[in-house]
XYZ file of C-alpha atoms in Angstrom:
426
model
C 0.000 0.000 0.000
C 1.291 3.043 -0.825
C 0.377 6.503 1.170
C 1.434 9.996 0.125
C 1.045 13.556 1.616
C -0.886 14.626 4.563
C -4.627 12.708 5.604
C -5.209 10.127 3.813
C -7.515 7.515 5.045
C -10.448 4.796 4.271
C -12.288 2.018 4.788
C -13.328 -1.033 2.204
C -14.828 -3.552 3.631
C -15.024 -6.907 1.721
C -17.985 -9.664 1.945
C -17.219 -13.037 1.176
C -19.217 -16.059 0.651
C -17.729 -19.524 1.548
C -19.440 -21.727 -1.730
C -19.199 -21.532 -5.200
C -22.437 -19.569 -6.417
C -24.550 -21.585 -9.598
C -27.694 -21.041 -11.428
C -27.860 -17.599 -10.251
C -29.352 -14.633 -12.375
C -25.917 -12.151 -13.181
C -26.320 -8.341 -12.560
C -25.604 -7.478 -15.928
C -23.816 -3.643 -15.904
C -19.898 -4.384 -15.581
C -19.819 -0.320 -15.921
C -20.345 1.984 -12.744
C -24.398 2.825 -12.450
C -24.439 5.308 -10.117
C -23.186 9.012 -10.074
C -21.436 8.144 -6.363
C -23.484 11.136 -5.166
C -26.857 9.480 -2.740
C -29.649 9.992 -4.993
C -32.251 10.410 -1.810
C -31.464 13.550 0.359
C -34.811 14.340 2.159
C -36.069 13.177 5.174
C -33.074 13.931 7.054
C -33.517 16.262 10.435
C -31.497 18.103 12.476
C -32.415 15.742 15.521
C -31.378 12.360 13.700
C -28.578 14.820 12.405
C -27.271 15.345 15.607
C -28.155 11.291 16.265
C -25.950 10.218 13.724
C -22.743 12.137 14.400
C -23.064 11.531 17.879
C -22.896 7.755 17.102
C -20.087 7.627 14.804
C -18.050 9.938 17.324
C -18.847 7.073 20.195
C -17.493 4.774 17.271
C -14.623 6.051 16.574
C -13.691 6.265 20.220
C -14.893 3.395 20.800
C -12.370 1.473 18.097
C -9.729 3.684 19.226
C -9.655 2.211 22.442
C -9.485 -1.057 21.232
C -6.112 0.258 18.989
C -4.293 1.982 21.751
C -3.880 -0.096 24.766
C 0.168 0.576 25.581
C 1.191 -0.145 21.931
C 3.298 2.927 22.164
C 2.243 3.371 18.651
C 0.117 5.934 16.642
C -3.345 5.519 15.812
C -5.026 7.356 13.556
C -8.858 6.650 12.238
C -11.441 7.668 10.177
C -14.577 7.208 11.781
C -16.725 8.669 8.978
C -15.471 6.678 6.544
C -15.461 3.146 8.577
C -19.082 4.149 10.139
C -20.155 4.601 6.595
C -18.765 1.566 5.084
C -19.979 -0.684 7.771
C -23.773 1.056 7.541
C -23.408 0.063 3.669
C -23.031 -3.298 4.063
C -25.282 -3.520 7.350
C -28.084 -3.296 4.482
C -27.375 -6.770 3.732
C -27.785 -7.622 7.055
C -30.897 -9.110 9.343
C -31.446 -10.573 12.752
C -28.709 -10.729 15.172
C -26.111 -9.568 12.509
C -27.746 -6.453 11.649
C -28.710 -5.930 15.800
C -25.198 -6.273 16.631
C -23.940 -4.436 13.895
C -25.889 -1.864 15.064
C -25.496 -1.215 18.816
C -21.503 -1.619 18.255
C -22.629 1.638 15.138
C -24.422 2.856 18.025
C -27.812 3.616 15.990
C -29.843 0.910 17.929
C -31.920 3.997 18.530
C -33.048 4.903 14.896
C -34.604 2.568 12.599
C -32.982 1.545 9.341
C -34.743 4.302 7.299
C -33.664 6.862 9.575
C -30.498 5.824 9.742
C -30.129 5.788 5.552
C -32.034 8.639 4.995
C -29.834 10.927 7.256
C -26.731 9.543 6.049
C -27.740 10.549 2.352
C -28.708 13.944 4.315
C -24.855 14.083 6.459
C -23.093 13.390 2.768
C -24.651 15.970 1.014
C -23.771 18.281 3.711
C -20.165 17.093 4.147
C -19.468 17.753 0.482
C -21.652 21.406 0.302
C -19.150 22.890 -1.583
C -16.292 25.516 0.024
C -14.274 27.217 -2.401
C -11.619 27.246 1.166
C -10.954 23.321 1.359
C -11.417 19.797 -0.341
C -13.541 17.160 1.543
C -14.583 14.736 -0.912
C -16.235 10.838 -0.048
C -16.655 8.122 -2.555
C -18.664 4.768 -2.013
C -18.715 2.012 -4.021
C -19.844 -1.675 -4.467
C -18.211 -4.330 -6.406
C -19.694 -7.100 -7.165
C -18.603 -10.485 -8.745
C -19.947 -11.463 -11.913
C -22.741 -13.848 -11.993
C -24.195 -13.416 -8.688
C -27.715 -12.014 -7.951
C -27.412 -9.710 -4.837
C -30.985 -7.995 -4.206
C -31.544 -5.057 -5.504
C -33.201 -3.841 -2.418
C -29.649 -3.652 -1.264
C -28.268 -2.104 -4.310
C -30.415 0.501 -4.374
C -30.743 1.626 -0.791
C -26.711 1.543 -1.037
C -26.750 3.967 -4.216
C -29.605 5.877 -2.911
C -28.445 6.990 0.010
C -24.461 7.118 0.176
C -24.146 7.416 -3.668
C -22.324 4.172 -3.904
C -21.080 3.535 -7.208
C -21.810 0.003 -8.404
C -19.623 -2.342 -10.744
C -19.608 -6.062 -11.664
C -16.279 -7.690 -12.286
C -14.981 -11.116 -12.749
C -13.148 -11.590 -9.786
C -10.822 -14.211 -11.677
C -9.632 -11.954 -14.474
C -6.235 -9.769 -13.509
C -7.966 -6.311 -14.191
C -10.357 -6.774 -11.320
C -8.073 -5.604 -8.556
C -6.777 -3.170 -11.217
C -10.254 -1.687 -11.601
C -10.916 -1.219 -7.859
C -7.447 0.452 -7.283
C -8.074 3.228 -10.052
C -11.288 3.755 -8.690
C -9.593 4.441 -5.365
C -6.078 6.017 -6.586
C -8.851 8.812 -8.248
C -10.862 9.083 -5.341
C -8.495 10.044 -3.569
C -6.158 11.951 -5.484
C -3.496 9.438 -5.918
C -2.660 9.643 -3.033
C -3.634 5.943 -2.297
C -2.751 3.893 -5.170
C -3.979 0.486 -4.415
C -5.456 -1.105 -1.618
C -6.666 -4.340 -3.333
C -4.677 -7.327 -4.579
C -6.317 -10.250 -6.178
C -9.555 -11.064 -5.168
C -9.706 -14.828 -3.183
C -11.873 -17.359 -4.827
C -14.597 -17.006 -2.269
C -14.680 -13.572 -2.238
C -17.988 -11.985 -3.614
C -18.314 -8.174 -2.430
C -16.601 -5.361 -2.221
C -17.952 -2.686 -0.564
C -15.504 0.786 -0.205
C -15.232 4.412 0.991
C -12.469 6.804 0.385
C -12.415 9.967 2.079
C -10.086 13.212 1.007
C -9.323 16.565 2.852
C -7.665 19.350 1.952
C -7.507 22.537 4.341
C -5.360 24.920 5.007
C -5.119 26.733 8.783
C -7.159 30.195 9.232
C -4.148 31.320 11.370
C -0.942 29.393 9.971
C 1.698 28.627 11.629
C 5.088 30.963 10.980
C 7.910 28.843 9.722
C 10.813 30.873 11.614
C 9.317 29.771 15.027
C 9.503 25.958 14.136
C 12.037 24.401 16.336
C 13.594 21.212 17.305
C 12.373 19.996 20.443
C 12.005 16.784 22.394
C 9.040 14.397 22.610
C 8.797 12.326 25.405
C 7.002 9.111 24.413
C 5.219 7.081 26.956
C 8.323 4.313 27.570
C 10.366 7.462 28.684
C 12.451 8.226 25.420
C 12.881 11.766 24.175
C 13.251 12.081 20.485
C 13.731 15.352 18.902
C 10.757 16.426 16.564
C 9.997 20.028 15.094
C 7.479 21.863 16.874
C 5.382 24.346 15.445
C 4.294 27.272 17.668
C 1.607 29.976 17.802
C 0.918 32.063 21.108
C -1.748 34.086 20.669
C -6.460 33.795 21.506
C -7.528 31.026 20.857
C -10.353 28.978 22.167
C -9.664 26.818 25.403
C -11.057 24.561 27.366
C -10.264 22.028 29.831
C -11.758 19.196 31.877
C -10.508 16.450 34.626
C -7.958 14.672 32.233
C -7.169 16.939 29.196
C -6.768 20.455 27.854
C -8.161 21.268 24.729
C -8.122 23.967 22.079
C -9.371 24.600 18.555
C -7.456 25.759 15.255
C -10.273 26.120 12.091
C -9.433 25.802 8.920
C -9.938 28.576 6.191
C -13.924 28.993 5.863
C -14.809 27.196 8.894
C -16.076 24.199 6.810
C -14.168 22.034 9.601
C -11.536 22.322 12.932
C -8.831 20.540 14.404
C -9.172 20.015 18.137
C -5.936 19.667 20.177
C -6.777 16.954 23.385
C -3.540 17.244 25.446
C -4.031 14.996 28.505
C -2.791 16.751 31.702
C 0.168 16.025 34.003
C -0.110 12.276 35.176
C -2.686 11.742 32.740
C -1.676 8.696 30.699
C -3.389 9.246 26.555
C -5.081 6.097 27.000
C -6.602 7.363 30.225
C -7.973 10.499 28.449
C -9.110 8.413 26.014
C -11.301 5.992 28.664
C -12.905 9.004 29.862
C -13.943 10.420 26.504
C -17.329 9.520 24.583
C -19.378 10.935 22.231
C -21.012 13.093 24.512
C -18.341 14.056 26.678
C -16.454 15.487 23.500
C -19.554 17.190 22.522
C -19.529 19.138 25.828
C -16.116 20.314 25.498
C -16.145 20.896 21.988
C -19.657 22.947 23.045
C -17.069 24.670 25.774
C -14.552 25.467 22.856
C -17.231 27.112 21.202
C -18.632 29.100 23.349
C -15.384 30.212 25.750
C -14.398 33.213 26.000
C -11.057 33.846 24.208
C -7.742 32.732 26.244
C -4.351 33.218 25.469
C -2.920 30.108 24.438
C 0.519 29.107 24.165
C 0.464 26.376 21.545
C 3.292 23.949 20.579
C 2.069 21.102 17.812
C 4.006 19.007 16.377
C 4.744 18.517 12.672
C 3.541 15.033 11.743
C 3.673 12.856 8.962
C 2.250 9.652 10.020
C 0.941 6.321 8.282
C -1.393 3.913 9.875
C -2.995 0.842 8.606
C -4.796 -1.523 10.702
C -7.070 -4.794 10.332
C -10.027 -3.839 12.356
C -11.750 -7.531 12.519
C -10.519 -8.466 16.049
C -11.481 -5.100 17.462
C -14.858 -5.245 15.964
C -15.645 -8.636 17.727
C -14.287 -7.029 20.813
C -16.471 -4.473 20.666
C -19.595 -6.603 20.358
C -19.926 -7.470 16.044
C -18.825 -11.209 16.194
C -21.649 -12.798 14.268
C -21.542 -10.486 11.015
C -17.508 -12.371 11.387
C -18.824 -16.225 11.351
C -18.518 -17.821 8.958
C -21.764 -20.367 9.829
C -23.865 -18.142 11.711
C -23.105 -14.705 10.016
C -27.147 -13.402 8.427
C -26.481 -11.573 5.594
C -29.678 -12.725 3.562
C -31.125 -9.066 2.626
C -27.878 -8.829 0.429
C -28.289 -11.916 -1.443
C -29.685 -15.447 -1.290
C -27.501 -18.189 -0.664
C -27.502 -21.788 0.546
C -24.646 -20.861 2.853
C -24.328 -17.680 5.074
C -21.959 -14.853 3.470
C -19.584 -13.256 6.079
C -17.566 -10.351 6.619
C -13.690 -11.491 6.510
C -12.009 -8.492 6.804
C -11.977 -4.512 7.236
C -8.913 -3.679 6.357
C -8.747 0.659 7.338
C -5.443 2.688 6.323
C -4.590 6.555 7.051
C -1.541 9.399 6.330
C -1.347 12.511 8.080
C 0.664 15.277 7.759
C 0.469 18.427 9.962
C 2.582 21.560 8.558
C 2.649 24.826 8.963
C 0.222 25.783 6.526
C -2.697 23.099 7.460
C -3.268 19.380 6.777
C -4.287 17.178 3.475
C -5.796 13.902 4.358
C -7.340 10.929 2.806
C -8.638 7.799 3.174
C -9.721 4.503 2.063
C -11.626 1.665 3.997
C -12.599 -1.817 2.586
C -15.225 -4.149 4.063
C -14.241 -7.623 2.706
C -18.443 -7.301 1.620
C -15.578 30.113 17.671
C -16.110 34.417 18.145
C -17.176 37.246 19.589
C -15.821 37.506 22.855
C -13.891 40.163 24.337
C -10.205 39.781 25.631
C -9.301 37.844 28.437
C -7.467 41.107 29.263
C -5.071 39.634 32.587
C -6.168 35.887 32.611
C -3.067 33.517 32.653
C -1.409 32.186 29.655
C -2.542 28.413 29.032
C 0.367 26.029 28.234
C -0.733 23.717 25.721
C 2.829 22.252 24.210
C 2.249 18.907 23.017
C 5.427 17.608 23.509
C 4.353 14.070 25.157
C 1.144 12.006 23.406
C -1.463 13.859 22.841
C -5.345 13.363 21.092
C -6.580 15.118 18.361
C -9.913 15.511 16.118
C -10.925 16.780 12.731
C -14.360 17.529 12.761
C -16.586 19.089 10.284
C -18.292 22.245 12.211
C -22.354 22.063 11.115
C -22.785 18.562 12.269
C -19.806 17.670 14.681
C -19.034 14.659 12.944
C -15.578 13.085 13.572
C -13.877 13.333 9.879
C -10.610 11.521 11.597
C -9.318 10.933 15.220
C -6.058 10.183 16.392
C -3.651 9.557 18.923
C 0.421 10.632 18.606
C 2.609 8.352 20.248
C 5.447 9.563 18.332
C 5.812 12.657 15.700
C 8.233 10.495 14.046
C 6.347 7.685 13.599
């Protein structure tokens, strides 16, 4: 796999079925179908709005959890992009499967309507266009040629997350070809291939890229870069560059962290700075931290009155990839993972049960002085206003030991990608 500048991140999640398929009726398109922008945008509400990106914030912390305990290593996610994937091919899913699949989602509280009908409402939104930075999100389905998936499933997919369809012979050399330029576009090149060639048992693909592109409202000044050390959490100092800006900014705090805010150019998103206080292991901050516990302080950046912050932030150029099957289970989604009890039936029918084998989730970031470009790929194998703080104290907030951090898009408070630095070097 190959990753290039800045964010870049996804999820593809692959399906496979464990028999040889016969006498089925073939989908007959091997061309894309669908525009890859969700065809059904009403009947999403603020309320289910606010529902949704509270649940794939839980999500993502959730799954970061399970990829930080005292690896010492960075961790960086997309929870859009795997909460979207895994919603996609929860479609296919009934009984247990789809139950489990979704209190681990956490959307056991909408109904599957709601839950499609406000992520073709969240995607529209996402992408509203902002002549000040790139977010762009692709889904897509591919499908091997000669088997009858439902097109209740097919359609709901395109319908509401645009997902692009495609049926390929899985046997032929150009089908892993044909996936990777679909991803290597959708995200810029900066992710060339994710996809080698298919198993024989494999029978759905299901993938989302997601790319971002923004550039700091305030930058950062080159000239007060300096070397410093980073003191990683098995006591070694390693020397890094460390950006620095001193000046109001948003801040908050709360028992285990202090946080602060830095929007991008036309305050289509923000990067949120979680530095956990002294004594205050990351993984620590991160057990006290859900979805509604970064909604309040996020709510407390937002509304604070301006502090003066004195703010050292790493540069970072980091690559991640991860296998998130294990963690999944561990979370709660084991039967959508058997391969005899897994109930995938609303995506096709078949004699045996089709399973999820993998979701395979990769990510680059880099941090510079001037902002951050991100993408990502994921594969399912199936603040203003107040006046100045006048004498308050400065706030410290040097990230110079492991730290948290968010990029979130501002209307809906949806986690774009979350992250924890081990190591700037990384």
């Amino acid at each position: 796999m190959q990753y290039h500048r800045s964010f870049i991140m996804g999820c593809l999640v692959r399906a496979l079925g464990i028999l040889v398929l016969a006498g089925c009726s073939m989908l007959q398109s091997s061309s894309l179908v669908a525009s890859g922008v969700p065809l059904q945008t009403s009947g999403g509400t603020p309320e289910n709005r606010e529902k949704l990106s509270l649940a794939i914030n839980d999500f993502g912390l959730d799954l970061l959890r399970t990829l930080t305990t005292d690896s010492g290593k960075n961790a960086v996610l997309s929870p859009v992009s795997i909460h979207a994937a895994l919603s996609m091919t929860m479609n296919g899913a009934v009984g247990e499967t789809a139950e489990q699949m979704r209190r681990v989602l956490h959307i056991d509280g909408m109904a599957a309507a709601e839950t499609n009908n406000t992520w073709a409402d969240l995607l529209v939104r996402l992408e509203k266009d902002n002549a000040a930075q790139t977010l762009e999100i692709g889904n897509s389905l591919w499908a091997r040629q000669g088997i009858a998936f439902k097109q209740t499933f097919i359609a709901t997919d395109r319908d509401s997350f645009g997902a692009q369809l495609a049926t390929l012979d899985f046997a032929a050399q150009d089908a892993a070809e044909a996936i990777n330029r679909w991803v290597s576009t959708s995200t810029h090149g900066r992710i060339a291939t994710i996809v080698d060639k298919p198993p024989s048992n494999a029978i759905l693909y299901l993938a989302n890229t997601v790319y971002l592109k923004a550039d700091w409202a305030n930058p950062f000044e080159k000239k007060a870069t300096a070397a410093m050390p980073f003191h990683r959490k098995d006591g070694a100092a390693i020397d890094m560059q460390m950006m620095r800006q001193g000046e109001l900014m948003p801040y908050a705090e709360n028992a285990t962290v202090q946080a602060t805010t830095l929007p991008y150019k036309g305050d289509k998103s923000e990067f949120h700075v979680l530095l956990p206080k002294p004594g205050i292991t990351v993984e620590a901050a991160l057990a006290d931290l859900n979805g509604a516990g970064f909604k309040v302080l996020r709510d407390a950046l937002t509304s604070a009155r301006m502090a003066h912050v004195n703010l050292g932030l790493p540069r970072l150029d980091s690559e991640y990839s991860a296998r998130l099957r294990n963690s999944l289970m561990e979370l709660g989604m084991a039967r959508p993972f058997d391969d005899h009890s897994a109930q995938f039936t609303a995506m096709a029918d078949f004699s045996a049960p089709i399973f999820i084998s993998d979701v395979a989730h990769k990510t680059r970031i880099k941090i510079t002085e001037e902002g951050t470009e991100a993408t990502a790929a994921t594969l399912v194998m199936g603040v203003a206003g107040a006046a100045p703080p006048g004498d308050d104290p400065v706030h410290d907030l040097i990230c110079d030991h492991p730290y948290l951090f968010a990029i979130v898009d501002h209307a809906s408070g949806a986690m774009l990608f979350l992250g924890v630095v081990n190591d700037p070097t990384q």
